[in-house]
PDB file of C-alpha atoms in Angstrom:
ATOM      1  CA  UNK D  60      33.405  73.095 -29.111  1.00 54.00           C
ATOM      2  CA  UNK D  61      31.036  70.241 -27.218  1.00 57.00           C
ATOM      3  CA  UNK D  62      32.128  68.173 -30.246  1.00 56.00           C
ATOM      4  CA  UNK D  63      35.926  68.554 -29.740  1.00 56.00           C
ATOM      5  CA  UNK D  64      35.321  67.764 -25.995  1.00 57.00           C
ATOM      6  CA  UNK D  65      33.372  64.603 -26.377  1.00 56.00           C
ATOM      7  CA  UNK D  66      35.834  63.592 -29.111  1.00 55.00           C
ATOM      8  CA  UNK D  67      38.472  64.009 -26.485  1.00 54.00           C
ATOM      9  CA  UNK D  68      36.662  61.966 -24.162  1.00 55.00           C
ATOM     10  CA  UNK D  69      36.603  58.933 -26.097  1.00 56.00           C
ATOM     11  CA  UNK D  70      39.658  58.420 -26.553  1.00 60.00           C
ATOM     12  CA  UNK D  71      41.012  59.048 -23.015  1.00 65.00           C
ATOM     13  CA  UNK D  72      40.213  55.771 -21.796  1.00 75.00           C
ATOM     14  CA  UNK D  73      40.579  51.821 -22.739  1.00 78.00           C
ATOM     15  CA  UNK D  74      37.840  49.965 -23.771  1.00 86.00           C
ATOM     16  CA  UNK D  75      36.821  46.555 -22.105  1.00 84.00           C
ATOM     17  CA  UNK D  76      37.500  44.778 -24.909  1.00 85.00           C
ATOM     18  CA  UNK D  77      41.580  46.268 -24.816  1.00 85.00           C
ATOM     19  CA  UNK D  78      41.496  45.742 -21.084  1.00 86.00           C
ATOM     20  CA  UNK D  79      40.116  41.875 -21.910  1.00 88.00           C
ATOM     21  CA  UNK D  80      43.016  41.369 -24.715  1.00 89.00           C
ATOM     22  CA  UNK D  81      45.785  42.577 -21.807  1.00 89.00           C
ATOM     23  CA  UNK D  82      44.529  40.327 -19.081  1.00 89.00           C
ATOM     24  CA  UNK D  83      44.087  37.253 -21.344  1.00 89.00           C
ATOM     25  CA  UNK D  84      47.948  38.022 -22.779  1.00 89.00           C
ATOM     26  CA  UNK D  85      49.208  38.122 -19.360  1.00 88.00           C
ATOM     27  CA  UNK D  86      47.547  35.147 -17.788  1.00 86.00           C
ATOM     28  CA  UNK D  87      49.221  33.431 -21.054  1.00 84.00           C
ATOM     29  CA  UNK D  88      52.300  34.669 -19.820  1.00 83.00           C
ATOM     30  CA  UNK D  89      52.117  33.366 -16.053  1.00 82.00           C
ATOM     31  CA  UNK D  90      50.565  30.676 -17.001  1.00 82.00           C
ATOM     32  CA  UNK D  91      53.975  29.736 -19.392  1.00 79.00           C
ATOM     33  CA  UNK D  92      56.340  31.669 -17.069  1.00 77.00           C
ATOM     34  CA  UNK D  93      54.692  30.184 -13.381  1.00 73.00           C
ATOM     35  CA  UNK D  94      55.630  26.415 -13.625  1.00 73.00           C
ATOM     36  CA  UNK D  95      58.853  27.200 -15.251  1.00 70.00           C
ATOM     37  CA  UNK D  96      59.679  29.531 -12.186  1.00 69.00           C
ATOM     38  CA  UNK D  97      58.353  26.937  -9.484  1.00 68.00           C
ATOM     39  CA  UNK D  98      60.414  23.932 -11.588  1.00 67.00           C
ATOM     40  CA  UNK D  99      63.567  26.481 -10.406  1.00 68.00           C
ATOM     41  CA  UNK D 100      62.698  26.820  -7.129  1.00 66.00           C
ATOM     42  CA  UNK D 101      62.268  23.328  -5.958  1.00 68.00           C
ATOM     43  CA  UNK D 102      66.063  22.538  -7.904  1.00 78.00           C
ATOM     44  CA  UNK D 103      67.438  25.041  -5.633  1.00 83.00           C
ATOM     45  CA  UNK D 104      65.532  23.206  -2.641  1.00 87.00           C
ATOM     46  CA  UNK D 105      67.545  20.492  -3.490  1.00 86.00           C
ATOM     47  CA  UNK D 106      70.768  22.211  -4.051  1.00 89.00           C
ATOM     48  CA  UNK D 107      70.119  23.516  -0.744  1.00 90.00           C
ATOM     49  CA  UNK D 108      69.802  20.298   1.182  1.00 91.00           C
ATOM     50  CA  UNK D 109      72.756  19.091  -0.596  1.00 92.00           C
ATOM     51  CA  UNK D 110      74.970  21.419  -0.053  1.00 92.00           C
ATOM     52  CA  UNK D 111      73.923  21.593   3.825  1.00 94.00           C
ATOM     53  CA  UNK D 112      74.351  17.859   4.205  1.00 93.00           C
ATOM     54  CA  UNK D 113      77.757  18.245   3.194  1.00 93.00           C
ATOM     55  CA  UNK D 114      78.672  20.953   5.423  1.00 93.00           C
ATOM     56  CA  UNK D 115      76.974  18.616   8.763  1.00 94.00           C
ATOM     57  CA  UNK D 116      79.567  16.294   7.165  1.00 93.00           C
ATOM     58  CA  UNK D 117      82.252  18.319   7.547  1.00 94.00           C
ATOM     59  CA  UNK D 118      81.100  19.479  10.929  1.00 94.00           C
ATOM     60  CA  UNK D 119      80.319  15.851  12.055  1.00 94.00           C
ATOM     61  CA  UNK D 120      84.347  15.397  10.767  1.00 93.00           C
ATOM     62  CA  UNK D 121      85.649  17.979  12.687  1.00 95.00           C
ATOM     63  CA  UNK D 122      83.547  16.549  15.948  1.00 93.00           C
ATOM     64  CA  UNK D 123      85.163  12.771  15.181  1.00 94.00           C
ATOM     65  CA  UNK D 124      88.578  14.707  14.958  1.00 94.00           C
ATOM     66  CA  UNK D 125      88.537  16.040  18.255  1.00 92.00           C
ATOM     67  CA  UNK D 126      86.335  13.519  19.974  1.00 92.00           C
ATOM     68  CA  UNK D 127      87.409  10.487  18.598  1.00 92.00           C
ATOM     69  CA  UNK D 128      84.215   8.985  17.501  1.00 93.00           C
ATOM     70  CA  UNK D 129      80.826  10.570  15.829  1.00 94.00           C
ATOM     71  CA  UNK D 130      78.159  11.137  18.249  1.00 94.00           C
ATOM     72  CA  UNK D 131      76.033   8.392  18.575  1.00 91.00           C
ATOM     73  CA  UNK D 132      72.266   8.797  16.972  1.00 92.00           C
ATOM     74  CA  UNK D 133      70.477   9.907  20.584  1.00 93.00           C
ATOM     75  CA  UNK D 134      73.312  12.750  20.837  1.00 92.00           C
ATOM     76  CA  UNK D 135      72.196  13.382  17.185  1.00 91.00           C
ATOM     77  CA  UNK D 136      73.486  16.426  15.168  1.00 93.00           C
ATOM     78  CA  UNK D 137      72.284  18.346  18.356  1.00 93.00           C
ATOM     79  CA  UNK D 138      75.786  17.218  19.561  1.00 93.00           C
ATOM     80  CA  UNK D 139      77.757  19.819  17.028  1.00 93.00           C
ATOM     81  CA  UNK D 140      76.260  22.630  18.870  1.00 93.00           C
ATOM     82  CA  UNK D 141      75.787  21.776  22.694  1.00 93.00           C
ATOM     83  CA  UNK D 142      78.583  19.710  24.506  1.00 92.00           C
ATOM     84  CA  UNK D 143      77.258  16.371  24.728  1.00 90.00           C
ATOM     85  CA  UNK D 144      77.825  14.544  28.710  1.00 88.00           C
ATOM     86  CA  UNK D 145      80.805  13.248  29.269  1.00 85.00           C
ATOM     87  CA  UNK D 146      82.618  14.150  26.071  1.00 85.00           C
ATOM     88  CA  UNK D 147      86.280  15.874  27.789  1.00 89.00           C
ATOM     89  CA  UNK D 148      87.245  16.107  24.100  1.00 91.00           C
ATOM     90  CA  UNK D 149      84.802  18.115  22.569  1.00 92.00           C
ATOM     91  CA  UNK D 150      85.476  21.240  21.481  1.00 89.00           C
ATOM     92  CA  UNK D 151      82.852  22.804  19.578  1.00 80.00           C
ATOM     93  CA  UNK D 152      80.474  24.518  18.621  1.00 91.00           C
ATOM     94  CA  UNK D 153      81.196  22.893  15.079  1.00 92.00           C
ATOM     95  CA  UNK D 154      78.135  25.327  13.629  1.00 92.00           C
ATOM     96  CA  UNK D 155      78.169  28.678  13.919  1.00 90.00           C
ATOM     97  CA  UNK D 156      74.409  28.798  14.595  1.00 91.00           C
ATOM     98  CA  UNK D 157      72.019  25.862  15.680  1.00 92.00           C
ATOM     99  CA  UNK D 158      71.633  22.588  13.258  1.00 93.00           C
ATOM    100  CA  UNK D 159      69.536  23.822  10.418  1.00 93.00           C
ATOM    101  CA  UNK D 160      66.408  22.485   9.300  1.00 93.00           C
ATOM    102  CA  UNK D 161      66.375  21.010   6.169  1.00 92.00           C
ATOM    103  CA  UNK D 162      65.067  23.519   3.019  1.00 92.00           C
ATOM    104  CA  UNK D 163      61.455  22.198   4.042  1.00 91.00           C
ATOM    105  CA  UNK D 164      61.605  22.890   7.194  1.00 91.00           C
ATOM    106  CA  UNK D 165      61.834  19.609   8.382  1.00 92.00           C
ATOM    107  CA  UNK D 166      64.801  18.021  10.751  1.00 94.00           C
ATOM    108  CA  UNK D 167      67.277  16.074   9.167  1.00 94.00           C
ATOM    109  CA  UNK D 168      67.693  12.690  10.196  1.00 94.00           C
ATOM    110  CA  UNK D 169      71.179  11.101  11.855  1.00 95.00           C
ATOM    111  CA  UNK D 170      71.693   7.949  12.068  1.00 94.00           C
ATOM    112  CA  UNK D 171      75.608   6.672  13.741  1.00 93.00           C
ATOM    113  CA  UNK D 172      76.583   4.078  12.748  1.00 90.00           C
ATOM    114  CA  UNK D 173      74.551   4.349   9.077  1.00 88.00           C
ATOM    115  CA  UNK D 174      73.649   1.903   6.471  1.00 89.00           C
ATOM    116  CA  UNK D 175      75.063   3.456   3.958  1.00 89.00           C
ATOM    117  CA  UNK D 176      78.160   5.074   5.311  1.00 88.00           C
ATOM    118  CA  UNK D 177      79.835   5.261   8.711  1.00 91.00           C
ATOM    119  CA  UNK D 178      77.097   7.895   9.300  1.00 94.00           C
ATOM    120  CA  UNK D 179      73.464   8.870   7.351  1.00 95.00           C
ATOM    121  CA  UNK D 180      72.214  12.272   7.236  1.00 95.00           C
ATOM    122  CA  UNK D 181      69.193  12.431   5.316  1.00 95.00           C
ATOM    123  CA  UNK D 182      66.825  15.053   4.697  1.00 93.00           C
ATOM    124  CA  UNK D 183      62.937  12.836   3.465  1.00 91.00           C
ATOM    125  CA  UNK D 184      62.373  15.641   0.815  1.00 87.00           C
ATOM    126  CA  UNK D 185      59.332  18.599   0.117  1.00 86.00           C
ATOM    127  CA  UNK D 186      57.074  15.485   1.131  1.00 85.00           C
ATOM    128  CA  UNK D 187      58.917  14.989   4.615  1.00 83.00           C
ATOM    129  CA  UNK D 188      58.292  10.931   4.137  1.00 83.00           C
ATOM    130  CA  UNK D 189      60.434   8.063   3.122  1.00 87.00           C
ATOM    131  CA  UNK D 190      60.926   7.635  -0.738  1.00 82.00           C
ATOM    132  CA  UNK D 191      59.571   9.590  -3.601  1.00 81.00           C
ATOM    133  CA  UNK D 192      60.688  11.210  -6.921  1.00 82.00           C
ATOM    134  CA  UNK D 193      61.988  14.584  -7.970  1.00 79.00           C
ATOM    135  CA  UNK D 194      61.618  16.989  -5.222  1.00 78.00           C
ATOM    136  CA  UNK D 195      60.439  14.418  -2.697  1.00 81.00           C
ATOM    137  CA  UNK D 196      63.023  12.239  -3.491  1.00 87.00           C
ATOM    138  CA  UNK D 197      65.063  11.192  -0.285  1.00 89.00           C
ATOM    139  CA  UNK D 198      68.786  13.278  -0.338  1.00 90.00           C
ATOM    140  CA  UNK D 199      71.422  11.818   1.668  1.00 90.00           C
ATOM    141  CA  UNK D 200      75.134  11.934   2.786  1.00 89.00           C
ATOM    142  CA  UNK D 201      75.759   9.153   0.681  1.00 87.00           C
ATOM    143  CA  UNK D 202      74.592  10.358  -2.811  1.00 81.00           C
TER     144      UNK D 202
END
């Protein structure tokens, strides 16, 4: 009987050695998985800015519509949400909630008239600064 019990006892349990091979097999897999995952997230990032740039640009079209002019770059985007001074015209909101922040969490940048367009909207990227590549790269209106 004590035989049959400590037999039992054995083999409820892992030893460290299975516990080791099941730890090392799944830090292999996050370690594969992980950077492949993060790679995904920072396309959407970008997909996000994109597509939010575009729909400012829509908004900002509907402002020029009904104003007659974009707002200048001190109104800034600001201007699609609150009626800017002296605009008679304007008949917003052109958002349906405040001027989003770009997927970063960083303001996007208007400039009227722009450089590369008749207006810029540019959000700097996950680095916030002028320039860069792949998920700092610079995304504006004009691309």
């Amino acid at each position: 009987m004590e035989r049959t019990r400590m037999k039992h006892q054995r083999t409820a349990g892992f030893t460290l050695l299975e516990l080791l091979v099941v730890m090392v097999i799944i830090g292999l897999l996050v370690g594969y998985v992980g950077p492949m995952y993060f790679k995904q997230v920072g396309k959407s990032e970008v997909k996000a800015a994109r597509a939010q740039i575009d729909s400012l640009g829509k908004a900002l079209a509907q402002y020029r519509l009904d104003v007659g002019h974009y707002p200048s770059s001190e109104q800034g985007l600001a201007s699609l949400v609150e009626k800017p001074p002296n605009e008679a015209k304007w008949d917003g909101p052109y958002l349906q909630k405040a001027v989003p922040l770009d997927p970063w969490g960083t303001p996007y940048s208007y400039k009227y008239p722009g450089d590369h367009g008749e207006f810029d909207i540019v959000s700097y990227g996950k680095d916030g600064q002028i320039g860069g590549t792949g998920e700092a790269a610079d995304i504006g209106s004009w691309q």
